[in-house]
């Protein structure tokens, strides 16, 4: 039986997107969630999300009062606002989620948000779009149609037996993140196989 995909977009607390691709996802989202740290900027652009999710400490008092009916506050501090938003969506049946605005500002937050993709992928289909490209978390297999000659980086999270015939340079079982960066697609259909988790970044061309 084919799985039914329920799509949603999350705007996270990093730098607000400027590239046309993540902006299009925001503008065309059928269901839009804002982390509370992104809500003020989103609202200032005339975009009202379906819900605002977080611990409630990063949204202005004015907007907190005005949009109280769509704010979901979770006070626990074991997870960040992005994970709160993802959990909120999963509990409502959304299983195909695009994250934007999750990078920039503090580098430790950026690294944390990117690494969280490897947890989310265990339960849902997810990708993260930045102003520079798209992160795809993977378990065992990656397959996407991309622009020929795009830069492709593989960040290994413990996968073994990595292999592909879709990139210019050969790959192996990298242990350091930098070792899999700055490859290039030799085909439009890029496939990468391995045993375990790895993260693929495809830069916009």
Coordinates of C-alpha atoms in Angstrom, one line a residue:
X1 CA 0.0 0.0 0.0
X2 CA 1.4 3.4 -1.0
X3 CA 2.1 5.7 1.9
X4 CA 0.0 9.0 1.9
X5 CA 2.3 12.0 2.3
X6 CA 1.1 15.0 4.3
X7 CA 3.2 18.0 3.6
X8 CA 4.1 20.9 5.8
X9 CA 6.8 23.7 6.0
X10 CA 8.5 24.8 9.1
X11 CA 10.2 28.2 9.4
X12 CA 13.0 27.9 12.0
X13 CA 14.8 30.5 14.2
X14 CA 17.9 31.1 12.0
X15 CA 18.4 33.8 9.3
X16 CA 15.2 34.5 7.4
X17 CA 15.6 33.1 3.8
X18 CA 16.5 35.3 0.9
X19 CA 16.8 32.8 -1.9
X20 CA 13.8 32.2 -4.2
X21 CA 13.6 28.5 -3.5
X22 CA 13.0 28.6 0.3
X23 CA 10.9 31.7 -0.1
X24 CA 8.7 29.8 -2.6
X25 CA 8.2 27.0 -0.1
X26 CA 7.0 29.5 2.5
X27 CA 4.7 31.3 0.1
X28 CA 3.2 28.1 -1.4
X29 CA 3.0 26.0 1.8
X30 CA -0.4 24.3 2.3
X31 CA 0.4 24.1 6.0
X32 CA 2.9 26.5 7.6
X33 CA 4.4 26.3 11.0
X34 CA 6.7 29.0 12.5
X35 CA 9.1 28.5 15.4
X36 CA 8.3 31.3 17.8
X37 CA 11.7 32.9 17.1
X38 CA 10.8 33.3 13.5
X39 CA 7.2 34.5 14.0
X40 CA 7.8 38.2 14.3
X41 CA 9.7 38.4 11.0
X42 CA 7.2 36.2 9.2
X43 CA 4.3 38.3 10.5
X44 CA 6.1 41.5 9.5
X45 CA 6.1 40.2 5.9
X46 CA 2.3 39.7 6.0
X47 CA 2.5 36.0 6.3
X48 CA 0.5 34.4 9.1
X49 CA 1.4 30.8 9.8
X50 CA -1.1 28.1 10.7
X51 CA 0.6 27.7 14.1
X52 CA 3.5 29.2 16.0
X53 CA 5.3 26.6 18.1
X54 CA 8.0 27.0 20.8
X55 CA 8.6 27.9 24.4
X56 CA 7.1 31.3 23.9
X57 CA 10.2 33.3 24.9
X58 CA 11.2 34.7 21.5
X59 CA 8.0 36.3 20.1
X60 CA 7.1 39.9 20.8
X61 CA 4.4 40.5 23.5
X62 CA 2.3 42.3 20.9
X63 CA 2.2 39.3 18.5
X64 CA 2.0 36.9 21.4
X65 CA -1.3 38.5 22.5
X66 CA -2.6 39.2 19.0
X67 CA -2.1 35.6 17.7
X68 CA -2.6 33.7 21.0
X69 CA -5.1 31.4 19.3
X70 CA -2.5 29.9 17.0
X71 CA 0.4 29.8 19.5
X72 CA 1.3 26.4 21.0
X73 CA 3.7 26.8 23.9
X74 CA 5.8 23.9 25.2
X75 CA 7.9 24.9 28.2
X76 CA 10.1 21.9 28.5
X77 CA 13.7 22.6 27.7
X78 CA 14.9 19.1 26.7
X79 CA 14.3 19.9 23.0
X80 CA 14.7 23.1 20.9
X81 CA 11.9 24.9 19.1
X82 CA 12.6 23.2 15.8
X83 CA 12.1 19.8 17.4
X84 CA 9.0 21.1 19.2
X85 CA 7.6 22.1 15.8
X86 CA 8.5 18.8 14.1
X87 CA 6.9 16.9 17.0
X88 CA 3.8 19.1 16.8
X89 CA 3.4 18.2 13.1
X90 CA 4.1 14.5 13.5
X91 CA 1.4 14.3 16.1
X92 CA -1.0 15.7 13.6
X93 CA -0.1 13.2 10.9
X94 CA 2.3 15.3 8.8
X95 CA 5.1 13.1 7.5
X96 CA 6.7 15.1 4.6
X97 CA 8.3 18.2 6.1
X98 CA 10.4 20.9 4.6
X99 CA 12.5 23.1 7.0
X100 CA 13.6 26.6 6.0
X101 CA 15.4 29.3 8.0
X102 CA 17.3 26.9 10.2
X103 CA 20.9 28.1 9.4
X104 CA 22.8 31.3 10.1
X105 CA 23.2 33.3 13.3
X106 CA 25.0 31.2 15.9
X107 CA 27.0 28.4 14.4
X108 CA 26.3 26.0 17.3
X109 CA 22.6 26.4 16.7
X110 CA 23.1 25.8 12.9
X111 CA 25.1 22.6 13.5
X112 CA 22.5 21.4 16.0
X113 CA 19.6 22.0 13.6
X114 CA 21.4 20.2 10.8
X115 CA 22.3 17.2 12.9
X116 CA 18.7 16.9 14.1
X117 CA 17.8 15.9 10.6
X118 CA 19.4 12.6 11.3
X119 CA 16.9 12.0 14.1
X120 CA 13.9 13.2 12.2
X121 CA 14.5 11.0 9.2
X122 CA 13.9 7.9 11.4
X123 CA 10.2 8.8 11.4
X124 CA 9.4 11.1 8.6
X125 CA 10.5 12.3 5.2
X126 CA 12.3 15.6 5.7
X127 CA 14.7 18.1 4.0
X128 CA 16.2 21.4 5.0
X129 CA 16.5 24.2 2.4
X130 CA 18.9 27.1 2.9
X131 CA 19.9 30.0 0.8
X132 CA 22.7 27.9 -0.7
X133 CA 21.2 24.5 -1.2
X134 CA 19.3 21.5 0.2
X135 CA 20.2 19.0 2.9
X136 CA 18.8 15.5 2.5
X137 CA 19.2 13.1 5.5
X138 CA 19.4 9.5 4.3
X139 CA 19.2 6.0 5.7
X140 CA 20.9 3.5 3.3
X141 CA 19.9 5.3 0.1
X142 CA 19.7 8.7 -1.6
X143 CA 18.0 9.4 -5.0
X144 CA 17.2 12.8 -6.4
X145 CA 17.1 14.4 -9.8
X146 CA 19.3 17.5 -9.7
X147 CA 21.0 19.9 -12.1
X148 CA 23.9 18.3 -13.9
X149 CA 27.2 19.5 -12.5
X150 CA 25.8 20.6 -9.2
X151 CA 28.1 20.4 -6.2
X152 CA 27.3 17.6 -3.9
X153 CA 28.6 16.9 -0.4
X154 CA 28.2 13.8 1.7
X155 CA 28.5 14.1 5.5
X156 CA 28.8 10.7 7.1
X157 CA 26.9 9.8 10.2
X158 CA 28.4 6.3 10.6
X159 CA 27.4 4.7 7.3
X160 CA 29.6 2.1 5.7
X161 CA 29.9 0.7 2.2
X162 CA 29.2 4.1 0.6
X163 CA 29.1 3.9 -3.2
X164 CA 27.8 5.8 -6.2
X165 CA 28.3 6.1 -9.9
X166 CA 26.6 9.5 -10.1
X167 CA 29.4 11.7 -8.9
X168 CA 32.7 12.9 -10.6
X169 CA 35.0 11.8 -7.7
X170 CA 34.9 8.4 -6.1
X171 CA 33.6 8.1 -2.5
X172 CA 34.6 5.9 0.4
X173 CA 33.6 5.4 4.0
X174 CA 34.5 8.9 5.2
X175 CA 35.1 9.5 8.9
X176 CA 35.6 13.2 9.0
X177 CA 32.9 15.5 7.6
X178 CA 35.2 17.5 5.3
X179 CA 36.2 14.3 3.4
X180 CA 33.0 14.0 1.6
X181 CA 32.5 17.6 0.6
X182 CA 32.7 19.4 -2.8
X183 CA 32.0 16.5 -5.1
X184 CA 30.0 17.1 -8.3
X185 CA 27.1 15.4 -10.0
X186 CA 28.0 13.6 -13.3
X187 CA 24.4 12.7 -13.9
X188 CA 21.0 14.3 -13.4
X189 CA 19.7 11.3 -11.4
X190 CA 22.1 11.0 -8.5
X191 CA 22.0 7.8 -6.4
X192 CA 24.1 7.1 -3.4
X193 CA 24.0 3.8 -1.4
X194 CA 25.4 2.8 1.9
X195 CA 24.6 1.0 5.1
X196 CA 23.5 3.5 7.7
X197 CA 22.9 7.2 8.0
X198 CA 24.5 9.9 5.9
X199 CA 23.6 13.5 5.0
X200 CA 23.7 14.8 1.4
X201 CA 23.9 18.5 0.6
X202 CA 23.1 19.7 -3.0
X203 CA 24.2 23.2 -3.7
X204 CA 22.0 25.5 -5.9
X205 CA 23.6 25.9 -9.3

